[in-house]
Amino acid sequence: MLNIKNLHASVEGKQILKGLDLQVEPGSVHAIMGPNGSGKSTLASVLAGREEYEIDEGEVSFLGKDLLDLSAEDRAREGLFLAFQYPIEIPGVSNINFLKTALNEIREYNGLPAMSAKDFLKRVKEKQALVELSGNLARRSVNEGFSGGEKKRNEIFQMAMLEPKLSVLDETDSGLDIDALRIVANGVNTLRSEDNATVVITHYQRLLDYIVPDFVHVLYQGRIVKSGPKELALELEEKGYDWIKEELELA
Amino acid sequence: MDTITKATQSQKEKFLSQFKENCCIDTNRDLQNIREAAQAALEKLNFPTTRDEYWKYTRIAPILRGTYHQMPGSEPVDLGPTLIENMDSYDLVFVNGYFSPEHSSRLESESWLVLPLSEARNNYPELITKHYGQYADYEKHAFTALNTAYCQEGACILLKDNAQLDKPVRIINLTQGDAIAYHPRNLLVFGKGSKGAVLLSYETGSGNHAFTNAVSEIVVQENAHAELFLMQHKSDTNSHIETTQVFQEKNSQFQATTITLKGKIVRNNLNVVVDGENCLTRINGIYLTRGKQHVDNHTMIDHRQPHCESHELYKGIMNESSTGVFNGKVFVRQYAQKTNAFQSNQNILLTDQATINSKPELEIYADDVKCSHGSTTGQFDEEAVFYLRSRGIGEASARKLMINAFAADVLEYISIEPLRDRIEAYIEERYETVL
Ligand SMILES: Nc1ncnc2c1ncn2[C@@H]1O[C@H](COP(=O)(O)OP(=O)(O)O)[C@@H](O)[C@H]1O
Ligand SMILES: [Mg+2]
């Protein structure tokens, strides 16, 4: 469903992604790990369509479409979702109103009628329960005054509401205590299906105990330098990234 | 006299002569005295220039250069532009400053008077003379003097003690035709323990380059609750100067919301004198500017007595090369201990060309008070826009959501629901295409 070929991207004249390849099939979970500053969030931003990132080379296709050709909103409407590493606070815009607008714009794009108020509220209730977000938080301004953990849960709540085909979770585990981590992972696992896929960006192995990946990739200096099964994550946890660096130097 | 002063002088003469011709003598001696005093003051006063601190950022020369007509609007009057869906109100309609009885609901009852000022002056001279001209200072302010000297009509709303208005009163000022000028004059008295809401609106039916110079005196007596909504929705070629002078007695509550949607040069002077203990004052404003529009809000809250609270929140959404001014003065006199006064002005500039001069001024002479002020001006939060877009919301609707969110904390104080809906819809329309 997602096919990234030889992706080069830069920001403010600085090259960050330097020939990245990645393929994600429906029904799979991929973990992308890598040291700080290796380009993980940049990859997420480029996929989501952040305009300050320049694409210098390469291709990205998503469900048969040229992803790089689409506006940020159209990417979301095609079924891409990014859970932000740092969710934004938007005072005055209620979570509910925001999600209703988003959901209905996505539906309109896909030729579906607007959701009835009743069905919408039913979905809100159901998904809210899934991530154990209190009704009060769901109704408040988007992320305003939320704790770090609440913001992350709100990202997963939004994901659950919008039912994307491909979700990219950028360090959704950072700053979460073990309970919150379990809630977030449970949300993600419940939403897994044969038709959708998840890319989990993290630099701790911890999350992968809960969201078990089919593939683990190591992103280093703007490229995927190693891929393997879920055991690779354990190996990274144990040995750190130095052995990968050494392997690279030897090669 | 140097040449500049002479030029100014002759411009003033020419400007004033247009209003002198048509004016007007009051049969009531007290009122005529006030008119004559204002005319005499006007002889001495100069119209402000940007050299005056109080008018530093607002050039009124284009207003003074205008040639104006004073005439009734054409019949039949089309009130279409003033329509507010589902609004149920007692209306007083003025077209080009002339009272329009067939569109108005005059009220004269035990509880209240809702009348054109001319009629109230004739029929209730003792009620009028008690308040008229007692609050708005025509000795010092040229536009107040101009209004007091040459006003012909306006609205008089008098709530007797403990009267509760069952519907809002709406004072509609409609301008029809080119280069129309008039000086609407309103007197609103909320008697002891009374309660009511008044919407004062200025709108354009047709025509360009009109000028209105309004003065309202508002008295809020003990324990009364008064709400005022000022809606300025004139065309972008019409200019407007509005002076609202409020006097609050003890235990009273006053709330004003100034909504400026259109206009070429708009200057609002809103002054509240809080002259009793335990008063609550809330003055809010929202202004949407565009083109070369200039909107200036000058407010003053004068805390003279202890144990009062005031809240002020003005928000601007400024587009294109429009300019804005916010100057909010809060005066806490030495005797006014335990005053809580909060003021905030926030602006979003939609372009690099739009500018705002925002100046909060707290003058505090009491020591046991809680006062704060803040002013923020910024562009759109592009991070937030991106966040919304990344959830599938189109760029234009993302910006609209953000504008509505920005306006929300002013709009939530508009207790007349149809009015709030109208303003919300207007904001929707306004930013449908520009963003
Ligand atoms: N907007 C930006 N402006 C300048 N430098 C950036 C920007 N975004 C990322 N970078 C730089 O790109 C590199 C990769 O960052 P990032 O993708 O956030 O890494 P990771 O998420 O793997 O920690 C870092 O050196 C970072 O400083
Ligand atoms: Mg990162």
Short mmCIF file of C-alpha atoms in Angstrom, two decimals, chain A residues 55-202:
data_model
loop_
_atom_site.label_atom_id
_atom_site.label_comp_id
_atom_site.label_asym_id
_atom_site.label_seq_id
_atom_site.Cartn_x
_atom_site.Cartn_y
_atom_site.Cartn_z
CA ILE A 55 11.66 16.45 -1.78
CA ASP A 56 14.93 16.30 -3.70
CA GLU A 57 14.57 12.90 -5.25
CA GLY A 58 12.56 9.69 -5.12
CA GLU A 59 8.98 8.47 -5.27
CA VAL A 60 6.26 7.64 -2.81
CA SER A 61 3.14 5.84 -3.90
CA PHE A 62 0.21 5.23 -1.59
CA LEU A 63 -2.61 2.91 -2.68
CA GLY A 64 -1.54 3.40 -6.25
CA LYS A 65 -1.45 7.20 -6.11
CA ASP A 66 1.53 9.50 -6.18
CA LEU A 67 1.47 10.61 -2.56
CA LEU A 68 3.87 13.50 -3.06
CA ASP A 69 1.42 15.03 -5.50
CA LEU A 70 -1.37 15.32 -2.94
CA SER A 71 -2.07 18.11 -0.47
CA ALA A 72 -1.81 17.27 3.22
CA GLU A 73 -5.60 17.12 3.52
CA ASP A 74 -5.97 14.85 0.49
CA ARG A 75 -3.40 12.44 1.91
CA ALA A 76 -5.53 12.17 5.04
CA ARG A 77 -8.64 11.75 2.91
CA GLU A 78 -6.93 8.91 1.03
CA GLY A 79 -6.43 7.18 4.36
CA LEU A 80 -3.10 8.31 5.76
CA PHE A 81 -2.85 9.26 9.41
CA LEU A 82 0.06 10.67 11.36
CA ALA A 83 0.06 10.58 15.14
CA PHE A 84 2.30 13.54 15.93
CA GLN A 85 5.32 13.29 18.14
CA TYR A 86 4.33 16.71 19.51
CA PRO A 87 0.55 17.21 19.14
CA ILE A 88 -0.49 20.85 18.67
CA GLU A 89 -2.81 22.72 21.03
CA ILE A 90 -5.61 24.60 19.30
CA PRO A 91 -7.48 26.80 21.79
CA GLY A 92 -11.11 27.42 20.94
CA VAL A 93 -11.53 24.53 18.50
CA SER A 94 -13.36 21.73 20.26
CA ASN A 95 -12.11 18.21 19.74
CA ILE A 96 -15.58 17.10 18.77
CA ASN A 97 -16.24 19.85 16.25
CA PHE A 98 -12.79 19.33 14.79
CA LEU A 99 -13.35 15.58 14.37
CA LYS A 100 -16.82 16.04 12.93
CA THR A 101 -15.44 18.43 10.34
CA ALA A 102 -12.54 16.11 9.55
CA LEU A 103 -14.68 13.00 9.31
CA ASN A 104 -17.21 14.62 7.06
CA GLU A 105 -14.61 16.16 4.77
CA ILE A 106 -12.98 12.75 4.43
CA ARG A 107 -16.36 11.17 3.69
CA GLU A 108 -17.25 13.83 1.16
CA TYR A 109 -13.94 13.29 -0.65
CA ASN A 110 -14.73 9.60 -0.83
CA GLY A 111 -18.24 10.20 -2.13
CA LEU A 112 -19.98 9.32 1.12
CA PRO A 113 -22.80 11.32 2.73
CA ALA A 114 -22.14 13.21 5.97
CA MET A 115 -22.47 11.08 9.07
CA SER A 116 -25.64 11.60 11.09
CA ALA A 117 -25.23 13.28 14.45
CA LYS A 118 -26.41 10.10 16.13
CA ASP A 119 -23.92 7.82 14.41
CA PHE A 120 -21.17 10.32 15.02
CA LEU A 121 -21.85 10.47 18.74
CA LYS A 122 -22.05 6.71 18.90
CA ARG A 123 -18.64 6.46 17.31
CA VAL A 124 -17.23 9.12 19.66
CA LYS A 125 -18.46 7.16 22.66
CA GLU A 126 -17.12 3.87 21.43
CA LYS A 127 -13.66 5.15 20.45
CA GLN A 128 -13.35 7.26 23.53
CA ALA A 129 -13.85 4.15 25.63
CA LEU A 130 -11.21 2.37 23.59
CA VAL A 131 -8.48 4.83 24.58
CA GLU A 132 -10.04 5.59 27.98
CA LEU A 133 -10.32 9.27 27.19
CA SER A 134 -12.84 10.98 29.46
CA GLY A 135 -15.87 12.59 27.84
CA ASN A 136 -14.74 15.87 29.21
CA LEU A 137 -11.42 15.69 27.36
CA ALA A 138 -13.11 14.72 24.12
CA ARG A 139 -15.18 17.87 24.34
CA ARG A 140 -12.45 20.29 25.29
CA SER A 141 -10.38 22.40 22.92
CA VAL A 142 -7.98 20.29 20.89
CA ASN A 143 -5.12 19.28 23.21
CA GLU A 144 -5.39 22.51 25.19
CA GLY A 145 -4.07 21.95 28.68
CA PHE A 146 -3.82 18.18 28.11
CA SER A 147 -1.05 16.32 29.88
CA GLY A 148 1.57 14.63 27.70
CA GLY A 149 -0.15 11.27 28.06
CA GLU A 150 -3.58 12.72 27.32
CA LYS A 151 -2.27 14.28 24.13
CA LYS A 152 -0.93 10.93 22.96
CA ARG A 153 -4.18 9.19 23.81
CA ASN A 154 -6.02 11.92 21.95
CA GLU A 155 -3.92 11.15 18.86
CA ILE A 156 -5.00 7.52 19.02
CA PHE A 157 -8.58 8.61 19.66
CA GLN A 158 -8.47 10.69 16.48
CA MET A 159 -6.97 7.76 14.62
CA ALA A 160 -9.76 5.52 15.86
CA MET A 161 -12.38 8.08 14.82
CA LEU A 162 -11.01 8.56 11.31
CA GLU A 163 -10.27 4.88 10.60
CA PRO A 164 -7.24 5.41 8.37
CA LYS A 165 -5.71 2.76 6.14
CA LEU A 166 -2.16 3.59 7.08
CA SER A 167 -1.20 5.05 10.44
CA VAL A 168 2.21 6.42 11.21
CA LEU A 169 2.77 6.75 14.94
CA ASP A 170 5.69 9.03 15.70
CA GLU A 171 7.10 8.27 19.15
CA THR A 172 3.62 7.79 20.52
CA ASP A 173 5.22 5.95 23.42
CA SER A 174 7.56 8.71 24.55
CA GLY A 175 6.57 10.19 27.87
CA LEU A 176 3.96 7.52 28.59
CA ASP A 177 3.81 5.58 31.80
CA ILE A 178 3.20 1.87 31.58
CA ASP A 179 -0.60 2.15 31.95
CA ALA A 180 -0.90 4.79 29.27
CA LEU A 181 1.37 2.74 27.06
CA ARG A 182 -0.91 -0.27 27.45
CA ILE A 183 -3.97 1.83 26.64
CA VAL A 184 -2.38 3.27 23.52
CA ALA A 185 -1.15 -0.15 22.38
CA ASN A 186 -4.52 -1.71 23.05
CA GLY A 187 -6.13 1.02 20.92
CA VAL A 188 -3.75 0.35 18.07
CA ASN A 189 -4.12 -3.44 18.30
CA THR A 190 -7.90 -3.29 18.37
CA LEU A 191 -7.90 -1.24 15.20
CA ARG A 192 -5.55 -3.59 13.34
CA SER A 193 -7.08 -5.42 10.43
CA GLU A 194 -6.22 -7.15 7.19
CA ASP A 195 -6.87 -3.92 5.28
CA ASN A 196 -4.85 -1.44 7.23
CA ALA A 197 -1.26 -1.08 8.21
CA THR A 198 0.73 0.67 10.92
CA VAL A 199 4.17 2.19 10.98
CA VAL A 200 5.41 2.61 14.54
CA ILE A 201 8.30 5.00 14.99
CA THR A 202 10.06 4.59 18.30
#
